[in-house]
mmCIF file of C-alpha atoms and ligand atoms in Angstrom:
data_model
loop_
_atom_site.group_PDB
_atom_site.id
_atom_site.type_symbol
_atom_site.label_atom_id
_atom_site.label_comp_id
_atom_site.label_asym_id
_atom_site.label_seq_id
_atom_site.Cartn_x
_atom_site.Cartn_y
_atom_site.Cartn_z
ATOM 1 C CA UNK A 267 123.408 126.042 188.891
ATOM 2 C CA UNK A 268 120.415 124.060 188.096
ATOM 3 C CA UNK A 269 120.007 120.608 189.328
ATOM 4 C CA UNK A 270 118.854 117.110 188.540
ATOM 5 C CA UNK A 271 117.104 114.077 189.872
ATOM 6 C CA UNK A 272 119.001 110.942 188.741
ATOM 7 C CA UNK A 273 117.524 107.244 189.676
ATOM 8 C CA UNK A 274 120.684 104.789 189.316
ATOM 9 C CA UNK A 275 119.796 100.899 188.965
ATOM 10 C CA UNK A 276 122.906 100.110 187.953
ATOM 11 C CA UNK A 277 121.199 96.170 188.145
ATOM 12 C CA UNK A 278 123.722 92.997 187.453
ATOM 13 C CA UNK A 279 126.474 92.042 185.902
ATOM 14 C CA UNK A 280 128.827 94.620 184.294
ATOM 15 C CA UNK A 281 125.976 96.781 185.096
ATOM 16 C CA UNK A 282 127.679 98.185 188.196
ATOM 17 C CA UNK A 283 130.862 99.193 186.729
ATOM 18 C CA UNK A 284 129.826 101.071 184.063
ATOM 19 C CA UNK A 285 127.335 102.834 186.057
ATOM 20 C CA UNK A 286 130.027 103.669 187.981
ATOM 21 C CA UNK A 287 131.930 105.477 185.422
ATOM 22 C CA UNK A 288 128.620 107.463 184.830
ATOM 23 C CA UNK A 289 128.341 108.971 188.032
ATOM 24 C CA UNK A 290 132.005 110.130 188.091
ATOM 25 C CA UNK A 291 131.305 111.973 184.183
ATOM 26 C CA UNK A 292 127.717 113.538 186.332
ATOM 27 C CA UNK A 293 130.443 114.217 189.000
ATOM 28 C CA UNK A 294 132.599 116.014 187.033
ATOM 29 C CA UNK A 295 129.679 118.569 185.564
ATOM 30 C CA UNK A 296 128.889 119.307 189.183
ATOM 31 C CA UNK A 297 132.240 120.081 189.820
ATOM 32 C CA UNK A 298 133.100 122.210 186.519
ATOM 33 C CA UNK A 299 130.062 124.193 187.972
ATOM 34 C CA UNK A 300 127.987 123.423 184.619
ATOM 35 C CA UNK A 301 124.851 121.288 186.612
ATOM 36 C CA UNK A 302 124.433 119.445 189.017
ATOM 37 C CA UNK A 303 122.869 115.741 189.537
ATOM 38 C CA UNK A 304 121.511 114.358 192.713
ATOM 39 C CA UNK A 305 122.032 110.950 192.335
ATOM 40 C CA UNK A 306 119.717 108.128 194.614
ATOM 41 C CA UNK A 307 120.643 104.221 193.750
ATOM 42 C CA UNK A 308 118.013 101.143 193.413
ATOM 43 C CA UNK A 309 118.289 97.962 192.468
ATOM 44 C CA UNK A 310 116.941 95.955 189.483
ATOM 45 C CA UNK A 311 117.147 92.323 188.389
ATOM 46 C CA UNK A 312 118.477 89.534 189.848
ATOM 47 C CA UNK A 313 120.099 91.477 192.691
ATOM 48 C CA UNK A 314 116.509 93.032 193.696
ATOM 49 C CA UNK A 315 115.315 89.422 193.557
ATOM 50 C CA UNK A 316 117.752 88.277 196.164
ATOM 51 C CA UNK A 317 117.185 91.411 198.606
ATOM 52 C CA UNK A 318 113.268 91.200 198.217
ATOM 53 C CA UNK A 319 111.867 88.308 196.338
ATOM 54 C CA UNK A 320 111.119 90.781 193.411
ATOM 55 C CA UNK A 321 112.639 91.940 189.919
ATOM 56 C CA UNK A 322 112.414 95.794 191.299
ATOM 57 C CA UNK A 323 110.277 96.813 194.881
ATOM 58 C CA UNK A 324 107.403 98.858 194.944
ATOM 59 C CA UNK A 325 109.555 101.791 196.525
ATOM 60 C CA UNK A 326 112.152 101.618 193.781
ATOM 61 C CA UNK A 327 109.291 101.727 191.271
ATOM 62 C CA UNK A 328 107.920 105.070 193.340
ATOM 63 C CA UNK A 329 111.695 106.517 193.417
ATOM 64 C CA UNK A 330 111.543 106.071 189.118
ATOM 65 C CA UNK A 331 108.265 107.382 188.541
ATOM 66 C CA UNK A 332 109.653 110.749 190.909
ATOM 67 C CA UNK A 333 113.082 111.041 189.259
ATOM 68 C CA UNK A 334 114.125 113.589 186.023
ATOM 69 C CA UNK A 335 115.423 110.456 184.346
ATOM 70 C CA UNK A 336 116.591 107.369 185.336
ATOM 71 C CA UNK A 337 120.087 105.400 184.333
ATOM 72 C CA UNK A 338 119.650 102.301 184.402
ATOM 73 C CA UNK A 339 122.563 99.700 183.304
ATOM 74 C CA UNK A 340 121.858 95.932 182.738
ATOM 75 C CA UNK A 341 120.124 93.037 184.065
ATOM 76 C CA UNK A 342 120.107 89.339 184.605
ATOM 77 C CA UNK A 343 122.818 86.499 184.380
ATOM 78 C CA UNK A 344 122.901 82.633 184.678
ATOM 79 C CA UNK A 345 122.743 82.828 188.744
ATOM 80 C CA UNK A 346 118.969 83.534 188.237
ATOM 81 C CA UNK A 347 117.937 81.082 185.823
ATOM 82 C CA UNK A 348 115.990 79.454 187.336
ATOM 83 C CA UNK A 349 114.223 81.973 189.486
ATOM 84 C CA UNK A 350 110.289 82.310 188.422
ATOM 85 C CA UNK A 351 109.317 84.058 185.142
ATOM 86 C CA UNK A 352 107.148 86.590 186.713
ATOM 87 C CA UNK A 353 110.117 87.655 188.966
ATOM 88 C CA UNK A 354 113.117 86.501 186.729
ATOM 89 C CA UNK A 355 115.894 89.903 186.122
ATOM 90 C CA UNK A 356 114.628 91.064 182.743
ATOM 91 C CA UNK A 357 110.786 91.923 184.485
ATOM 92 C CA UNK A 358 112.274 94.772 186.507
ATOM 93 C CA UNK A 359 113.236 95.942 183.301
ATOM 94 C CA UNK A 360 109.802 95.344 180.953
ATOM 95 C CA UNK A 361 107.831 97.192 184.245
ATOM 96 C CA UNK A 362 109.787 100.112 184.268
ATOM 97 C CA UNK A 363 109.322 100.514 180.329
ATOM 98 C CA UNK A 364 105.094 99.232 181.053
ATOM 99 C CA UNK A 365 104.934 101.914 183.818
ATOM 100 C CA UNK A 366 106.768 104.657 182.800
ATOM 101 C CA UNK A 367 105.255 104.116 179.529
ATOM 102 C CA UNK A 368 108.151 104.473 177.919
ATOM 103 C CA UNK A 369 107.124 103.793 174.651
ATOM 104 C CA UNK A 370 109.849 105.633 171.956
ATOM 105 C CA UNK A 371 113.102 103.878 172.006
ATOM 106 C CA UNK A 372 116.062 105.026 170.421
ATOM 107 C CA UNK A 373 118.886 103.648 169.503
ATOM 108 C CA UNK A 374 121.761 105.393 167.403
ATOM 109 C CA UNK A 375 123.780 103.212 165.717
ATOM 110 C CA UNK A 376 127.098 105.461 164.950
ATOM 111 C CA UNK A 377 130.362 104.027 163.562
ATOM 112 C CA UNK A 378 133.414 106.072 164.649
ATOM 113 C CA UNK A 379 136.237 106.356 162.364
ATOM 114 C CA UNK A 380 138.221 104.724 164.955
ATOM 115 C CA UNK A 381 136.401 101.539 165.062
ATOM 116 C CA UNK A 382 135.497 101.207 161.271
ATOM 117 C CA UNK A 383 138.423 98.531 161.637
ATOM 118 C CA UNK A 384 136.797 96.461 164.361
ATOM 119 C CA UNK A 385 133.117 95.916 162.999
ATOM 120 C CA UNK A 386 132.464 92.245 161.302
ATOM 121 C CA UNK A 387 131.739 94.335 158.007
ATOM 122 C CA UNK A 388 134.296 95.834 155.952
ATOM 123 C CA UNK A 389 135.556 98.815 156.934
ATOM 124 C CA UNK A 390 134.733 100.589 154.147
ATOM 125 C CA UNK A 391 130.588 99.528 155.024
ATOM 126 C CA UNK A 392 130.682 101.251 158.348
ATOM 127 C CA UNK A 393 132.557 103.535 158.669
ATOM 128 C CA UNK A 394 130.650 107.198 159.128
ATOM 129 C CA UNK A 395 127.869 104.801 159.597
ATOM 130 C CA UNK A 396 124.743 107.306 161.277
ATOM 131 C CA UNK A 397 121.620 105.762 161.789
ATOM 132 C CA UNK A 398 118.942 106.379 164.691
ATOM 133 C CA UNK A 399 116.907 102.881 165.524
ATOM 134 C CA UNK A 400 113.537 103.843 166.746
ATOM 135 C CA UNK A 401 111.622 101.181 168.499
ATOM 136 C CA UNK A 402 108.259 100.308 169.491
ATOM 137 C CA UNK A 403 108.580 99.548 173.481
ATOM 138 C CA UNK A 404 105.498 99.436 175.100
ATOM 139 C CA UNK A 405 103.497 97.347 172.801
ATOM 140 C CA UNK A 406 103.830 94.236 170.155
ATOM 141 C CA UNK A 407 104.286 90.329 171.198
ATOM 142 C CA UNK A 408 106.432 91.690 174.459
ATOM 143 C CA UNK A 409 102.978 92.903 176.483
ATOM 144 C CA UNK A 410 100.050 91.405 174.510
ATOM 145 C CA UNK A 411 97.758 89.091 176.064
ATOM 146 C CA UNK A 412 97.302 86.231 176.311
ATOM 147 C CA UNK A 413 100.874 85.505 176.944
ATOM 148 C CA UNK A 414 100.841 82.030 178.487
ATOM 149 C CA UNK A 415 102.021 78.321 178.293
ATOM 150 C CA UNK A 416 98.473 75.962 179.006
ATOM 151 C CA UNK A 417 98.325 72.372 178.836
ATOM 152 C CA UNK A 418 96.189 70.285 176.303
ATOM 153 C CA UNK A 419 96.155 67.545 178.411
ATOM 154 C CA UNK A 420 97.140 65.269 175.976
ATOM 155 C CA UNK A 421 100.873 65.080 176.638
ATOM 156 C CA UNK A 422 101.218 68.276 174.853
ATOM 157 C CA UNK A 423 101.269 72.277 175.996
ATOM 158 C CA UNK A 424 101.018 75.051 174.070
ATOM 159 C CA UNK A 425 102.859 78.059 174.484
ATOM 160 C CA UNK A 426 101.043 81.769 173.479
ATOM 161 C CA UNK A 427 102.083 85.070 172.788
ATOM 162 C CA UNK A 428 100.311 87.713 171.335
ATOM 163 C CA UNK A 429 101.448 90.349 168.848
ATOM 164 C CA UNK A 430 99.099 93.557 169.214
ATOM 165 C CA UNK A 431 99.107 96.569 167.654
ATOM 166 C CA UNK A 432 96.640 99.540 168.080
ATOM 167 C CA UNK A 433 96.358 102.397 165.268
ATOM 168 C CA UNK A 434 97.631 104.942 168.366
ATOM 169 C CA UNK A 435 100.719 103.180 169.399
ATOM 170 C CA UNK A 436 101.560 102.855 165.845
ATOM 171 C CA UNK A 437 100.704 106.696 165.435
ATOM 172 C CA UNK A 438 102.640 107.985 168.087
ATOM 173 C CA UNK A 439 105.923 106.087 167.257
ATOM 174 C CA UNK A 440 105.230 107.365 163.457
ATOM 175 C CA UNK A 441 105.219 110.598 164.664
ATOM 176 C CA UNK A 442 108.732 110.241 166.971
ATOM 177 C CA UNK A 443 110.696 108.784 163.948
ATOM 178 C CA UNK A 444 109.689 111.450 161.429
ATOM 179 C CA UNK A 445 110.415 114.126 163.953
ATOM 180 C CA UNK A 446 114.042 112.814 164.486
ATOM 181 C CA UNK A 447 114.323 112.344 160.424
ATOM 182 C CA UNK A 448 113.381 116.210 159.825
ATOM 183 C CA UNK A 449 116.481 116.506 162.135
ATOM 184 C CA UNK A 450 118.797 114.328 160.443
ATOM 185 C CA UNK A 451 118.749 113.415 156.876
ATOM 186 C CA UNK A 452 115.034 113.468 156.220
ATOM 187 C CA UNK A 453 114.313 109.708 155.561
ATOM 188 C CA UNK A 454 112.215 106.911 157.455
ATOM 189 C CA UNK A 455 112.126 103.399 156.956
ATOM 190 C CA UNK A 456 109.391 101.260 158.182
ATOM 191 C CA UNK A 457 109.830 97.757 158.791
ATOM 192 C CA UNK A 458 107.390 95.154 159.180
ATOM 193 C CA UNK A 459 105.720 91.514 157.874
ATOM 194 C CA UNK A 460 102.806 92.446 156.489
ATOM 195 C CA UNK A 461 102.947 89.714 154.215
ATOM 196 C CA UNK A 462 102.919 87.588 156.942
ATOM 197 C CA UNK A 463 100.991 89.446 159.525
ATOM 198 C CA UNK A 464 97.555 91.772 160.719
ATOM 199 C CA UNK A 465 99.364 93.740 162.771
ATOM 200 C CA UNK A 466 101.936 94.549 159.967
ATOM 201 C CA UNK A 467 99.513 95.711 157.284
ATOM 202 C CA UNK A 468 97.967 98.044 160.082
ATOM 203 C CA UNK A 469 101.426 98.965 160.623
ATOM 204 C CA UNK A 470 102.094 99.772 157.022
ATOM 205 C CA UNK A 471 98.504 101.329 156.472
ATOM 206 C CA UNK A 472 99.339 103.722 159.722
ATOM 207 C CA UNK A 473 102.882 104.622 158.818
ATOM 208 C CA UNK A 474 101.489 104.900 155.426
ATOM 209 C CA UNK A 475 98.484 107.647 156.228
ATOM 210 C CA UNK A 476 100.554 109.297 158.597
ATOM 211 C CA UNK A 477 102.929 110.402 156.583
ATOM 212 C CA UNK A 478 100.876 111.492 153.999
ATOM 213 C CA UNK A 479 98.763 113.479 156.380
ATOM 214 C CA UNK A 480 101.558 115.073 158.383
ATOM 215 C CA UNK A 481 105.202 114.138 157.095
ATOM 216 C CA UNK A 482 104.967 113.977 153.229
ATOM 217 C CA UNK A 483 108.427 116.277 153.081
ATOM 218 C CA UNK A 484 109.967 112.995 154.428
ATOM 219 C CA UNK A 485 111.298 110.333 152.692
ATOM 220 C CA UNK A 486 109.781 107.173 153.560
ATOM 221 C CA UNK A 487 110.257 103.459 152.395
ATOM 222 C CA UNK A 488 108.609 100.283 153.367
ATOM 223 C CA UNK A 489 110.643 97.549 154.282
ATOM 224 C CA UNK A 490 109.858 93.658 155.375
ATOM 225 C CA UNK A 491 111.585 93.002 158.206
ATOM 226 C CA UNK A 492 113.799 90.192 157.697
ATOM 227 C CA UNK A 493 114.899 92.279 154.287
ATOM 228 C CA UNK A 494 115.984 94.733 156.170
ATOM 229 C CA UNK A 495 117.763 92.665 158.412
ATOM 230 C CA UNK A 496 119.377 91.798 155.238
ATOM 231 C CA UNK A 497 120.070 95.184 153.601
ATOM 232 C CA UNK A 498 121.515 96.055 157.127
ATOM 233 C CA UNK A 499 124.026 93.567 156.406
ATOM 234 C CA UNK A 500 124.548 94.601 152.758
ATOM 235 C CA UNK A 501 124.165 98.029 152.586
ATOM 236 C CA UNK A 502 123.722 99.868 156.689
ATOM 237 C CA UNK A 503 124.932 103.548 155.303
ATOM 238 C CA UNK A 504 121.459 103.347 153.180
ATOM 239 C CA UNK A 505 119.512 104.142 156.046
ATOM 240 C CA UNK A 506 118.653 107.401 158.257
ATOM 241 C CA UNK A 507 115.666 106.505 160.927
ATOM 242 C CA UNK A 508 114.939 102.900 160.909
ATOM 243 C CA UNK A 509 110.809 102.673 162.421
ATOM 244 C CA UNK A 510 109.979 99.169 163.579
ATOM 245 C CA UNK A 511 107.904 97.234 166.069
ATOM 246 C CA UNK A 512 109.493 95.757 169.459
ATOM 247 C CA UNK A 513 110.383 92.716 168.804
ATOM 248 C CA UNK A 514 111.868 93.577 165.470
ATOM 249 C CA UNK A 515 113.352 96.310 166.706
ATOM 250 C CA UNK A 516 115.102 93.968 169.529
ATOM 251 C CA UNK A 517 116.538 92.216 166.565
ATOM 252 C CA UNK A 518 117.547 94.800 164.303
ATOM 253 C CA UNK A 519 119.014 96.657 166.580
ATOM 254 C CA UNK A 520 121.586 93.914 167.955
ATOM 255 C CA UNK A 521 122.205 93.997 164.049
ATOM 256 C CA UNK A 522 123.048 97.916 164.214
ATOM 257 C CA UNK A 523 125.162 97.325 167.590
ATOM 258 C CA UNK A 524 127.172 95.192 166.220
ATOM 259 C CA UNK A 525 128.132 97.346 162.784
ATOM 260 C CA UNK A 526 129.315 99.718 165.113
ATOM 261 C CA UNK A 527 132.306 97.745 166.433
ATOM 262 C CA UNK A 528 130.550 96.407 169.310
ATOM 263 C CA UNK A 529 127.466 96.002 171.648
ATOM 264 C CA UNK A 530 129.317 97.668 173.934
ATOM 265 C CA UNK A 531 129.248 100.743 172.064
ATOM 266 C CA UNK A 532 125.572 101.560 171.680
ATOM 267 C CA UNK A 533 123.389 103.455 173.985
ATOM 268 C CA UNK A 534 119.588 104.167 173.950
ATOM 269 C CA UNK A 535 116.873 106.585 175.342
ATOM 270 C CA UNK A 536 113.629 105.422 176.424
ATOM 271 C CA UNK A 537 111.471 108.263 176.276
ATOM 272 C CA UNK A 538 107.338 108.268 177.344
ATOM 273 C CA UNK A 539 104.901 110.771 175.590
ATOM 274 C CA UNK A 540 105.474 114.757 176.920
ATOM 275 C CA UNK A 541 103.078 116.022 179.667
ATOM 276 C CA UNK A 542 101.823 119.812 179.555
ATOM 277 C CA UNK A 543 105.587 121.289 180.818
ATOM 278 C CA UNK A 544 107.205 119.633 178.055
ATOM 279 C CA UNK A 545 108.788 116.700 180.106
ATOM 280 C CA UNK A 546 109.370 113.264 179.142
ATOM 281 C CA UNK A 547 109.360 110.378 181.787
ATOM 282 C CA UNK A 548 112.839 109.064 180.479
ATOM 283 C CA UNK A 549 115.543 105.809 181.242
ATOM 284 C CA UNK A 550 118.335 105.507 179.334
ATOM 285 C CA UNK A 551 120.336 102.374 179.253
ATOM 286 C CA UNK A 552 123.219 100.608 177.363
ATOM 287 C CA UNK A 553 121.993 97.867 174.551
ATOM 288 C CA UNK A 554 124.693 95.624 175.717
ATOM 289 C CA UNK A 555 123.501 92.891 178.290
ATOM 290 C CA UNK A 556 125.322 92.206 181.633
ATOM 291 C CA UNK A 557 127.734 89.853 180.148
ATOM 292 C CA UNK A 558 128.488 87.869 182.991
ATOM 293 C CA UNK A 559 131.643 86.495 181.950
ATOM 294 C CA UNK A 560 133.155 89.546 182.413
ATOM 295 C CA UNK A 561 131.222 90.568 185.479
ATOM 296 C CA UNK A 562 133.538 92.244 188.198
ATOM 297 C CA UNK A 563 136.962 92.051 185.760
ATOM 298 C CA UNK A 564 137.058 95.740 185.101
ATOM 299 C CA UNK A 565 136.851 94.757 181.548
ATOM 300 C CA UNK A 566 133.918 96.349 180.249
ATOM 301 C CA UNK A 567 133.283 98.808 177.897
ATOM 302 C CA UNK A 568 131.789 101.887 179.979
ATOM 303 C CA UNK A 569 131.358 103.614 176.266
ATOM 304 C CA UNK A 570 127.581 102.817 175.761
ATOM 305 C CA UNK A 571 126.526 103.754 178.945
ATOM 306 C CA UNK A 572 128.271 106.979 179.057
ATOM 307 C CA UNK A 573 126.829 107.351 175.543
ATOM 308 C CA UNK A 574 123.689 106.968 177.482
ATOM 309 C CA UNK A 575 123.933 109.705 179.453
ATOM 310 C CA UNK A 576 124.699 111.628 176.832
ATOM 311 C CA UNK A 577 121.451 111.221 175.427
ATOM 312 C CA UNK A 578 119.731 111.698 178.835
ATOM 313 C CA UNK A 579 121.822 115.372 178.835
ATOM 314 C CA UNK A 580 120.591 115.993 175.303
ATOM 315 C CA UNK A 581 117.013 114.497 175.706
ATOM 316 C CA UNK A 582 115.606 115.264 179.218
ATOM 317 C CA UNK A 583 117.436 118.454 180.237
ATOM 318 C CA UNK A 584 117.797 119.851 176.866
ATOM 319 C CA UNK A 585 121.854 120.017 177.438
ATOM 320 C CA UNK A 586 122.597 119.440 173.841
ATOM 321 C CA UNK A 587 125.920 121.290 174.027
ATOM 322 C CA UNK A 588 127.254 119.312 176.859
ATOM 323 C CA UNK A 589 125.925 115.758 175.623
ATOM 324 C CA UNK A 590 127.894 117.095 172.219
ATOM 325 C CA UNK A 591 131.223 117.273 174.831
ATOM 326 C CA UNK A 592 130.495 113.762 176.134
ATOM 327 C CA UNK A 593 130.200 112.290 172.690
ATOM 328 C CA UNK A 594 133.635 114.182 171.152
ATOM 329 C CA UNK A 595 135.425 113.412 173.841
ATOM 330 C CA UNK A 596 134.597 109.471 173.698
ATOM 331 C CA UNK A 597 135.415 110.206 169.935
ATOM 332 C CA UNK A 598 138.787 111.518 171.040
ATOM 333 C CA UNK A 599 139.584 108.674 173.166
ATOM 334 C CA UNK A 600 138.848 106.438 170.651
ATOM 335 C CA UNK A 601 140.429 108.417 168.069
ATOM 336 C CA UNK A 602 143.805 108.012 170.682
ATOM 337 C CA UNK A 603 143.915 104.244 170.234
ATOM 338 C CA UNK A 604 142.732 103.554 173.220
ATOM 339 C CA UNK A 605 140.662 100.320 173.382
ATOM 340 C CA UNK A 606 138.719 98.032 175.832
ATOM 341 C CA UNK A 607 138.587 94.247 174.761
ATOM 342 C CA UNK A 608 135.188 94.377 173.108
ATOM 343 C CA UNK A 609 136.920 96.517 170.678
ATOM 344 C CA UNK A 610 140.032 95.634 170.207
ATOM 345 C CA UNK A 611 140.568 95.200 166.661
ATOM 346 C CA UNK A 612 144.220 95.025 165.846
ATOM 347 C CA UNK A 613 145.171 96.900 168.999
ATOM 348 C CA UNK A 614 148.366 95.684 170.970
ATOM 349 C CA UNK A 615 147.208 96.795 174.045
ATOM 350 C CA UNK A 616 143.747 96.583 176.186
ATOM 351 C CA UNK A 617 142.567 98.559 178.535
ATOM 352 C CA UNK A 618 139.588 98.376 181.069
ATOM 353 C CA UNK A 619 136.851 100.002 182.043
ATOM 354 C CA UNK A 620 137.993 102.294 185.065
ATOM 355 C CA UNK A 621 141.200 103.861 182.756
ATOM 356 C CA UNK A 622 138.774 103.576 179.906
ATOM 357 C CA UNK A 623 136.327 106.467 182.248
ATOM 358 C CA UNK A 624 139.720 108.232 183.312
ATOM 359 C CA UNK A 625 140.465 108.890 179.652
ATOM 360 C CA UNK A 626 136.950 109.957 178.622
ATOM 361 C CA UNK A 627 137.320 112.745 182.008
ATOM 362 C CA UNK A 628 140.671 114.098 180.950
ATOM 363 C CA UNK A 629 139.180 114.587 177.852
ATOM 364 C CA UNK A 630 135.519 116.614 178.968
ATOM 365 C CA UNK A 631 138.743 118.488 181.206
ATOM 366 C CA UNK A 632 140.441 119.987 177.957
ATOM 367 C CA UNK A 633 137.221 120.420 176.006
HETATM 368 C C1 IPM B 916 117.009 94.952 175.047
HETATM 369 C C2 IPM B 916 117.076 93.660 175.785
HETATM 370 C C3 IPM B 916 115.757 93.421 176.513
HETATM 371 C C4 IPM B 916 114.672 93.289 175.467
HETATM 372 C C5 IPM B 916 115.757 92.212 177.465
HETATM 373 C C6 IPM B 916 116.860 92.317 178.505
HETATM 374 C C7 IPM B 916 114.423 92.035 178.146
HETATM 375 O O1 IPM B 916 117.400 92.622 174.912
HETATM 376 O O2 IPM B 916 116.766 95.990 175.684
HETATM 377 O O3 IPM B 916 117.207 94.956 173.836
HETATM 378 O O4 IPM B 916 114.413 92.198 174.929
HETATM 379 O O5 IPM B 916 114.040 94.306 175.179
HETATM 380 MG MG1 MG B 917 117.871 93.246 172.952
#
């Protein structure tokens, strides 16, 4: 049976108990004798912070850089406002993306049937809904420098961050979302501001010459970004890839979450460039935050973060057929009726996140 190294930082908040559910799904393809996972756990965020002064340690950092793929599940919550930026939850997070350089981040935005009736949108808007966010992660406003707050002296500060793009980074992430549009239904749209800003008429001349050069049997449309955020509204089922910076992509992609019912139904892959074998550094974590409200209720949705793995099956170990058995089985479940609060709907009845697991098992049993 082949085997797997699997970094957990399951992190704060709900983080835990949907990472929880994850390892009992790996469980399970152990057990059916399918593959196996060896599973080592870290921590990330504000609980790292209160075990060692630091958003993730230097060994945790080592055990990521030496693992197949790591899962990682959320981070942050009010208990840690206050704690210094450099160390504050959401750091652990931005280093593993810096260091892994993990720059291709995908997020699918898919509307089941089952949920068409609990998006904001009509059902009718969303429902089949299929489109693959692909962000920019490494780069843009979240890592350029400078990226400080300095003091004028006169009573005033002023606070500085710096939106960079380089023709490469631009390039590469081109090159990822035309890929995954040969795979799906062939189309790319790019969003930017180039009417506002340099780095988004490089971004449009780059998308632009790329495709031309290496892609021209895709379809691909220019968008502004805040136009898209509108047509997204509007019109979501218009779209195939989505291509967009980090920041944007951030934005847009909260956007895409929530057509799909919920935040708590979205997962995304993290992928870094391939070395000589083929292999992707990887981390793969739900969009959803770690909604502290519901922290330690058993009421969370463990759907995106199973979803996650999915995509870690499908993208790191090439398991395509068994990340296919995740995803209809959650499609079963939630075909079934059964619901966690997040996506209720009209439901009678809630349930929470350990039955919610249970139900996804008994399904991947039968399949
Ligand atoms: C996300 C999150 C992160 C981001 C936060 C937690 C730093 O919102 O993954 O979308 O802004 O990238
Ligand atoms: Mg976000």
């Amino acid at each position: 049976m082949k085997s797997y190294k699997l970094f957990l930082l399951p992190g704060d908040g709900i983080g835990p108990e949907v990472v929880r559910e994850v390892v009992r799904v790996a469980d399970w393809f152990g057990k059916a004798g399918l593959v196996h996972f060896e599973m080592e756990t870290g921590l990330v965020g504000g609980c790292a912070y209160d075990a060692h002064g630091a958003a993730i340690s230097e060994s945790d950092m080592a055990l990521a850089h030496a693992a197949d793929a790591v899962l990682f599940g959320a981070v942050g919550g009010p208990k840690w406002d206050a704690v210094p930026y450099d160390v504050r939850p959401e750091a652990g997070l931005l280093r593993l993306r810096k260091d892994l350089k993990l720059f291709a981040n995908l997020r699918p935005a898919i509307c089941y049937p089952a949920l068409a009736e609990a998006s904001s949108l009509k059902p009718e808007l969303v429902e089949g809904l299929d489109i693959m966010i692909v962000r920019e992660l490494t780069g843009g406003v979240y890592f350029g420098e400078p990226k400080q707050i300095i003091d004028l002296g006169n009573g005033q500060k002023r606070g500085i961050d710096t939106q960079v793009y380089d023709t490469y980074e631009i390039e590469r992430i081109g090159r990822v979302a035309f890929e995954l549009a040969r795979k799906r239904t062939n189309k790319v749209t790019s969003g930017e501001k180039r009417n506002v800003m340099k780095s988004g008429v490089l971004w449009n001349e780059v998308i632009t010459a790329l495709h031309k050069r290496e892609y021209a049997d895709v379809t691909l449309e220019h968008a502004l970004a805040d136009s898209l955020a509108m047509q997204l509204v509007r019109a979501p089922k218009q779209f195939d890839v989505i291509v967009t910076d980090n920041l944007f992509g951030d934005i847009l992609s909260d956007i895409a979450a929530m057509l799909t019912g919920s935040l708590g139904m979205l997962p995304s892959a993290s992928l870094g460039e391939a070395d000589a074998k083929g292999q992707r550094k990887a981390l793969y974590e739900p969009v959803h935050g770690s909604a502290p409200d519901i922290a330690g209720k058993g009421l969370a949705n463990p759907i995106a973060m199973i979803g996650s793995f999915a995509m870690c099956l499908r993208y790191s170990f090439g398991l395509g057929t068994e990340a296919d058995r995740i995803e209809t089985a959650i499609a079963n479940v939630l075909a079934s009726g059964l619901r966690t609060a997040d996506i209720r709907g009209n439901a009678s009845h809630v349930t929470g996140t350990v039955e919610m697991g249970d139900a996804i098992l008994a399904e991947l049993a039968k399949s």
